[in-house]
C-alpha cells in the first residue's frame, strides 16, 4: 500500500505507558484510547532464566497491575513480529484480562521456516491459527474509539508490522533510536534491501508522528530511551538518516550483520513466539520441554 492510502489521523493522541525490561532491553507498551478506557498492549515480555529453565511473569504482572489500577479494558495484544530475543507474555496477559491477539499474516512463513528448524510435528499448525487476528498491510482495527492500522514492514523478519495508533507508531525492530540505527536483517527471511524500503515507509509518515521503539541498548553509555519522532529519525538516524541511499545501507547492514552473534534467547524465543507465546505441549509425563537444535540455526 502506498503511504498516502494509510488512514493516518494525527488528531488522536493516545496515552502511551512504557515498561522497560532490563533483562532483554525490550520496551512493552500500554496504549490507551484518549476517548474511552480501551487499551492495547504492544510486545509484552515473559521472563525466562534460560540457564535454569525457569519461566516467571513479573514484567507481565506489572502491565496487568497498571491496566487494573487504571480501570482499563484490554482490547488488543499486538505483536509487531516474531521476536528472537525475548519471549512473549501475550497469552498470559490475555488469560487474565481478555483481548484479541494479533500479528502480521506472514507469520505463516515464519512458522513454516522454524517448524522445520525445530522439527515440529503435525501438532504445530503453520497457518497462524494460534492468533485471533492476522493483519494485512493497511488493515484497521478499533481500540475503543481509536482506529489503529498495521503497516507491512518486512526486512528484519518476513512478518514485521508497524502499528500506528493515532499520532503514535510502534515500530518493532524496523528502527532503533536515531543513535542506535536499525535492526539486523540476517535472520531467515530477512533482507537488508527490503528493510530499507520498509524504513522509508515509516519515514514517510508525518514528521511529528511519535515513534516508539521495541528495543534500546543505550549506545555510547547514554540512558535508555524509547521515544523519538519521524522527523528526528529522518534527520539523524545513523543508518538511514540524512538521505542515505539503499546501496549504502545494504552494504553497511550486510557487513555488520556478518559480525553479530546469535541473540542469547533466540532458541527459546522462536519456539515459544511462533506459537503466539504459548509453550510447546507437555509430553506424556506432563512435563514441558524446549528443544535445542544442534547446528540447526
Ligand atoms: Fe526482533
GROMACS .gro file of C-alpha atoms and ligand atoms in nm:
model
  298
    1UNK     CA    1   0.000   0.000   0.000
    2UNK     CA    2   0.139   0.346  -0.077
    3UNK     CA    3   0.175   0.584   0.215
    4UNK     CA    4  -0.099   0.823   0.112
    5UNK     CA    5  -0.354   0.541   0.145
    6UNK     CA    6  -0.294   0.467   0.513
    7UNK     CA    7  -0.562   0.618   0.739
    8UNK     CA    8  -0.324   0.844   0.938
    9UNK     CA    9  -0.500   1.060   1.200
   10UNK     CA   10  -0.258   1.289   1.383
   11UNK     CA   11  -0.550   1.445   1.573
   12UNK     CA   12  -0.580   1.142   1.802
   13UNK     CA   13  -0.318   1.137   2.079
   14UNK     CA   14  -0.325   0.812   2.277
   15UNK     CA   15  -0.165   0.793   2.619
   16UNK     CA   16   0.138   0.562   2.596
   17UNK     CA   17   0.289   0.398   2.905
   18UNK     CA   18   0.621   0.219   2.861
   19UNK     CA   19   0.751  -0.082   3.055
   20UNK     CA   20   1.124  -0.143   3.011
   21UNK     CA   21   1.258  -0.497   3.058
   22UNK     CA   22   1.628  -0.469   3.153
   23UNK     CA   23   1.694  -0.842   3.100
   24UNK     CA   24   1.622  -0.821   2.726
   25UNK     CA   25   1.630  -0.442   2.662
   26UNK     CA   26   1.272  -0.468   2.537
   27UNK     CA   27   1.011  -0.197   2.583
   28UNK     CA   28   0.647  -0.306   2.615
   29UNK     CA   29   0.365  -0.054   2.590
   30UNK     CA   30   0.013   0.003   2.714
   31UNK     CA   31  -0.165   0.235   2.471
   32UNK     CA   32  -0.487   0.398   2.592
   33UNK     CA   33  -0.758   0.539   2.367
   34UNK     CA   34  -0.799   0.908   2.467
   35UNK     CA   35  -1.182   0.889   2.436
   36UNK     CA   36  -1.253   0.570   2.633
   37UNK     CA   37  -1.092   0.330   2.879
   38UNK     CA   38  -0.998   0.087   2.600
   39UNK     CA   39  -0.631  -0.004   2.564
   40UNK     CA   40  -0.387  -0.225   2.376
   41UNK     CA   41  -0.065  -0.393   2.488
   42UNK     CA   42   0.223  -0.395   2.239
   43UNK     CA   43   0.506  -0.653   2.262
   44UNK     CA   44   0.487  -0.791   2.616
   45UNK     CA   45   0.768  -0.994   2.773
   46UNK     CA   46   0.769  -1.322   2.966
   47UNK     CA   47   1.069  -1.357   3.200
   48UNK     CA   48   1.299  -1.655   3.146
   49UNK     CA   49   1.608  -1.771   3.330
   50UNK     CA   50   1.723  -1.989   3.042
   51UNK     CA   51   2.013  -2.146   3.234
   52UNK     CA   52   1.767  -2.266   3.498
   53UNK     CA   53   1.480  -2.339   3.255
   54UNK     CA   54   1.263  -2.115   3.473
   55UNK     CA   55   0.976  -1.900   3.348
   56UNK     CA   56   0.813  -1.622   3.553
   57UNK     CA   57   0.581  -1.331   3.481
   58UNK     CA   58   0.699  -1.032   3.687
   59UNK     CA   59   0.716  -0.800   3.385
   60UNK     CA   60   0.372  -0.903   3.258
   61UNK     CA   61   0.227  -0.872   3.609
   62UNK     CA   62   0.340  -0.508   3.617
   63UNK     CA   63   0.148  -0.443   3.296
   64UNK     CA   64  -0.159  -0.625   3.429
   65UNK     CA   65  -0.144  -0.421   3.752
   66UNK     CA   66  -0.125  -0.096   3.553
   67UNK     CA   67  -0.430  -0.192   3.345
   68UNK     CA   68  -0.630  -0.295   3.652
   69UNK     CA   69  -0.530   0.006   3.863
   70UNK     CA   70  -0.642   0.245   3.587
   71UNK     CA   71  -0.963   0.053   3.516
   72UNK     CA   72  -0.868  -0.003   3.154
   73UNK     CA   73  -1.028  -0.255   2.923
   74UNK     CA   74  -0.774  -0.457   2.726
   75UNK     CA   75  -0.896  -0.497   2.367
   76UNK     CA   76  -0.579  -0.594   2.179
   77UNK     CA   77  -0.248  -0.769   2.236
   78UNK     CA   78  -0.026  -0.674   1.944
   79UNK     CA   79   0.297  -0.845   1.843
   80UNK     CA   80   0.499  -0.636   1.598
   81UNK     CA   81   0.678  -0.956   1.487
   82UNK     CA   82   0.808  -1.295   1.599
   83UNK     CA   83   1.081  -1.179   1.837
   84UNK     CA   84   1.409  -1.367   1.851
   85UNK     CA   85   1.542  -1.207   2.168
   86UNK     CA   86   1.260  -1.234   2.421
   87UNK     CA   87   0.954  -1.449   2.486
   88UNK     CA   88   0.606  -1.301   2.454
   89UNK     CA   89   0.371  -1.297   2.755
   90UNK     CA   90   0.064  -1.225   2.541
   91UNK     CA   91  -0.125  -1.550   2.621
   92UNK     CA   92  -0.061  -1.500   2.994
   93UNK     CA   93  -0.199  -1.144   2.987
   94UNK     CA   94  -0.487  -1.248   2.761
   95UNK     CA   95  -0.586  -1.523   3.003
   96UNK     CA   96  -0.608  -1.268   3.288
   97UNK     CA   97  -0.760  -0.970   3.102
   98UNK     CA   98  -0.905  -1.087   2.772
   99UNK     CA   99  -0.844  -0.903   2.443
  100UNK     CA  100  -0.754  -1.031   2.097
  101UNK     CA  101  -0.403  -1.134   1.997
  102UNK     CA  102  -0.281  -1.009   1.657
  103UNK     CA  103   0.030  -1.036   1.437
  104UNK     CA  104   0.116  -0.994   1.068
  105UNK     CA  105  -0.031  -1.259   0.836
  106UNK     CA  106   0.318  -1.352   0.711
  107UNK     CA  107   0.361  -1.532   1.046
  108UNK     CA  108   0.283  -1.842   0.838
  109UNK     CA  109   0.618  -1.801   0.658
  110UNK     CA  110   0.798  -1.780   0.992
  111UNK     CA  111   0.607  -2.084   1.123
  112UNK     CA  112   0.698  -2.282   0.811
  113UNK     CA  113   1.069  -2.196   0.849
  114UNK     CA  114   1.101  -2.263   1.221
  115UNK     CA  115   0.857  -2.554   1.224
  116UNK     CA  116   1.128  -2.725   1.013
  117UNK     CA  117   1.421  -2.597   1.222
  118UNK     CA  118   1.264  -2.741   1.539
  119UNK     CA  119   1.127  -3.048   1.358
  120UNK     CA  120   0.777  -2.988   1.493
  121UNK     CA  121   0.515  -3.250   1.414
  122UNK     CA  122   0.164  -3.200   1.283
  123UNK     CA  123   0.058  -3.075   1.628
  124UNK     CA  124   0.221  -2.745   1.532
  125UNK     CA  125  -0.014  -2.563   1.294
  126UNK     CA  126   0.162  -2.341   1.039
  127UNK     CA  127  -0.150  -2.141   0.949
  128UNK     CA  128  -0.132  -1.869   1.215
  129UNK     CA  129  -0.438  -2.016   1.389
  130UNK     CA  130  -0.272  -1.963   1.731
  131UNK     CA  131  -0.358  -1.593   1.688
  132UNK     CA  132  -0.701  -1.424   1.688
  133UNK     CA  133  -0.620  -1.186   1.401
  134UNK     CA  134  -0.369  -1.192   1.116
  135UNK     CA  135  -0.312  -0.840   0.982
  136UNK     CA  136  -0.250  -0.750   0.621
  137UNK     CA  137  -0.097  -0.425   0.502
  138UNK     CA  138  -0.334  -0.135   0.577
  139UNK     CA  139  -0.579  -0.337   0.790
  140UNK     CA  140  -0.754  -0.130   1.055
  141UNK     CA  141  -0.886  -0.226   1.397
  142UNK     CA  142  -1.056  -0.044   1.685
  143UNK     CA  143  -0.916   0.030   2.029
  144UNK     CA  144  -1.233   0.184   2.173
  145UNK     CA  145  -1.297   0.492   1.956
  146UNK     CA  146  -0.946   0.490   1.815
  147UNK     CA  147  -0.889   0.341   1.469
  148UNK     CA  148  -0.545   0.181   1.456
  149UNK     CA  149  -0.381   0.031   1.147
  150UNK     CA  150  -0.098  -0.205   1.054
  151UNK     CA  151   0.175  -0.122   0.800
  152UNK     CA  152   0.360  -0.414   0.646
  153UNK     CA  153   0.733  -0.356   0.707
  154UNK     CA  154   0.934  -0.673   0.629
  155UNK     CA  155   1.313  -0.692   0.619
  156UNK     CA  156   1.412  -0.771   0.978
  157UNK     CA  157   1.174  -1.068   0.953
  158UNK     CA  158   0.913  -1.157   0.689
  159UNK     CA  159   0.621  -1.091   0.926
  160UNK     CA  160   0.712  -0.748   1.069
  161UNK     CA  161   0.439  -0.485   1.102
  162UNK     CA  162   0.450  -0.129   1.231
  163UNK     CA  163   0.129  -0.047   1.421
  164UNK     CA  164   0.002   0.310   1.405
  165UNK     CA  165  -0.242   0.429   1.672
  166UNK     CA  166  -0.333   0.797   1.623
  167UNK     CA  167  -0.011   1.001   1.635
  168UNK     CA  168   0.187   0.711   1.788
  169UNK     CA  169   0.361   0.440   1.584
  170UNK     CA  170   0.509   0.122   1.731
  171UNK     CA  171   0.797   0.038   1.502
  172UNK     CA  172   0.900  -0.304   1.634
  173UNK     CA  173   1.250  -0.372   1.503
  174UNK     CA  174   1.240  -0.169   1.181
  175UNK     CA  175   1.417   0.121   1.352
  176UNK     CA  176   1.606   0.190   1.673
  177UNK     CA  177   1.658   0.533   1.828
  178UNK     CA  178   1.849   0.768   1.591
  179UNK     CA  179   2.185   0.686   1.756
  180UNK     CA  180   2.102   0.310   1.751
  181UNK     CA  181   2.024   0.281   1.380
  182UNK     CA  182   1.833  -0.026   1.266
  183UNK     CA  183   1.787  -0.394   1.349
  184UNK     CA  184   1.974  -0.680   1.184
  185UNK     CA  185   1.838  -0.827   0.862
  186UNK     CA  186   2.015  -1.164   0.854
  187UNK     CA  187   1.759  -1.392   1.019
  188UNK     CA  188   1.586  -1.646   0.789
  189UNK     CA  189   1.358  -1.447   0.558
  190UNK     CA  190   1.532  -1.120   0.648
  191UNK     CA  191   1.672  -0.889   0.380
  192UNK     CA  192   1.860  -0.559   0.411
  193UNK     CA  193   1.722  -0.402   0.090
  194UNK     CA  194   1.367  -0.492   0.194
  195UNK     CA  195   1.430  -0.344   0.538
  196UNK     CA  196   1.549  -0.020   0.377
  197UNK     CA  197   1.226   0.004   0.177
  198UNK     CA  198   1.018  -0.064   0.489
  199UNK     CA  199   1.204   0.204   0.684
  200UNK     CA  200   1.128   0.452   0.405
  201UNK     CA  201   0.757   0.377   0.457
  202UNK     CA  202   0.793   0.466   0.826
  203UNK     CA  203   0.989   0.781   0.742
  204UNK     CA  204   0.713   0.887   0.501
  205UNK     CA  205   0.469   0.922   0.795
  206UNK     CA  206   0.419   1.280   0.924
  207UNK     CA  207   0.734   1.434   1.079
  208UNK     CA  208   0.574   1.482   1.419
  209UNK     CA  209   0.444   1.123   1.444
  210UNK     CA  210   0.572   0.982   1.775
  211UNK     CA  211   0.777   0.664   1.725
  212UNK     CA  212   0.811   0.404   2.000
  213UNK     CA  213   1.097   0.153   1.987
  214UNK     CA  214   1.078  -0.215   2.076
  215UNK     CA  215   1.442  -0.210   2.192
  216UNK     CA  216   1.710   0.025   2.315
  217UNK     CA  217   2.061  -0.065   2.427
  218UNK     CA  218   2.178   0.281   2.539
  219UNK     CA  219   2.455   0.322   2.281
  220UNK     CA  220   2.771   0.508   2.390
  221UNK     CA  221   2.669   0.492   2.754
  222UNK     CA  222   2.357   0.707   2.731
  223UNK     CA  223   2.048   0.634   2.940
  224UNK     CA  224   1.782   0.404   2.792
  225UNK     CA  225   1.532   0.588   2.566
  226UNK     CA  226   1.243   0.461   2.358
  227UNK     CA  227   1.059   0.757   2.209
  228UNK     CA  228   1.150   0.974   1.912
  229UNK     CA  229   0.976   1.118   1.603
  230UNK     CA  230   0.975   1.054   1.231
  231UNK     CA  231   1.145   1.393   1.179
  232UNK     CA  232   1.430   1.309   1.419
  233UNK     CA  233   1.487   0.967   1.258
  234UNK     CA  234   1.486   1.117   0.909
  235UNK     CA  235   1.748   1.368   1.003
  236UNK     CA  236   1.970   1.183   1.250
  237UNK     CA  237   1.933   0.803   1.222
  238UNK     CA  238   2.289   0.676   1.188
  239UNK     CA  239   2.193   0.402   0.940
  240UNK     CA  240   1.929   0.566   0.723
  241UNK     CA  241   1.910   0.934   0.820
  242UNK     CA  242   2.032   1.230   0.616
  243UNK     CA  243   1.922   1.067   0.292
  244UNK     CA  244   2.150   0.760   0.296
  245UNK     CA  245   2.098   0.550  -0.016
  246UNK     CA  246   1.977   0.194  -0.030
  247UNK     CA  247   2.319   0.082  -0.161
  248UNK     CA  248   2.498   0.243   0.134
  249UNK     CA  249   2.251   0.088   0.378
  250UNK     CA  250   2.269  -0.263   0.230
  251UNK     CA  251   2.649  -0.258   0.223
  252UNK     CA  252   2.671  -0.141   0.584
  253UNK     CA  253   2.393  -0.370   0.716
  254UNK     CA  254   2.529  -0.683   0.547
  255UNK     CA  255   2.884  -0.626   0.673
  256UNK     CA  256   2.764  -0.555   1.026
  257UNK     CA  257   2.522  -0.850   1.041
  258UNK     CA  258   2.803  -1.091   0.949
  259UNK     CA  259   2.979  -0.989   1.274
  260UNK     CA  260   2.682  -1.027   1.510
  261UNK     CA  261   2.637  -1.321   1.747
  262UNK     CA  262   2.303  -1.501   1.776
  263UNK     CA  263   2.074  -1.337   2.035
  264UNK     CA  264   2.112  -1.518   2.371
  265UNK     CA  265   1.745  -1.621   2.384
  266UNK     CA  266   1.684  -1.699   2.015
  267UNK     CA  267   1.621  -2.072   2.069
  268UNK     CA  268   1.353  -2.047   2.340
  269UNK     CA  269   1.212  -1.726   2.190
  270UNK     CA  270   1.138  -1.868   1.846
  271UNK     CA  271   0.990  -2.191   1.982
  272UNK     CA  272   0.750  -2.001   2.205
  273UNK     CA  273   0.677  -1.695   1.990
  274UNK     CA  274   0.596  -1.895   1.674
  275UNK     CA  275   0.321  -2.047   1.894
  276UNK     CA  276   0.191  -1.699   1.981
  277UNK     CA  277   0.375  -1.707   2.315
  278UNK     CA  278   0.250  -2.048   2.425
  279UNK     CA  279   0.490  -2.313   2.547
  280UNK     CA  280   0.517  -2.636   2.344
  281UNK     CA  281   0.265  -2.900   2.459
  282UNK     CA  282   0.365  -3.115   2.758
  283UNK     CA  283   0.497  -3.463   2.682
  284UNK     CA  284   0.337  -3.789   2.808
  285UNK     CA  285   0.486  -3.730   3.156
  286UNK     CA  286   0.307  -3.396   3.176
  287UNK     CA  287   0.635  -3.202   3.165
  288UNK     CA  288   0.714  -2.921   2.923
  289UNK     CA  289   1.045  -2.905   2.735
  290UNK     CA  290   1.215  -2.669   2.495
  291UNK     CA  291   1.443  -2.812   2.224
  292UNK     CA  292   1.793  -2.707   2.124
  293UNK     CA  293   1.855  -2.789   1.756
  294UNK     CA  294   2.222  -2.887   1.730
  295UNK     CA  295   2.383  -2.695   1.443
  296UNK     CA  296   2.030  -2.623   1.325
  297UNK     CA  297   2.033  -2.243   1.318
  298LIG    FE1  298   1.312  -0.860   1.656
   0.00000   0.00000   0.00000
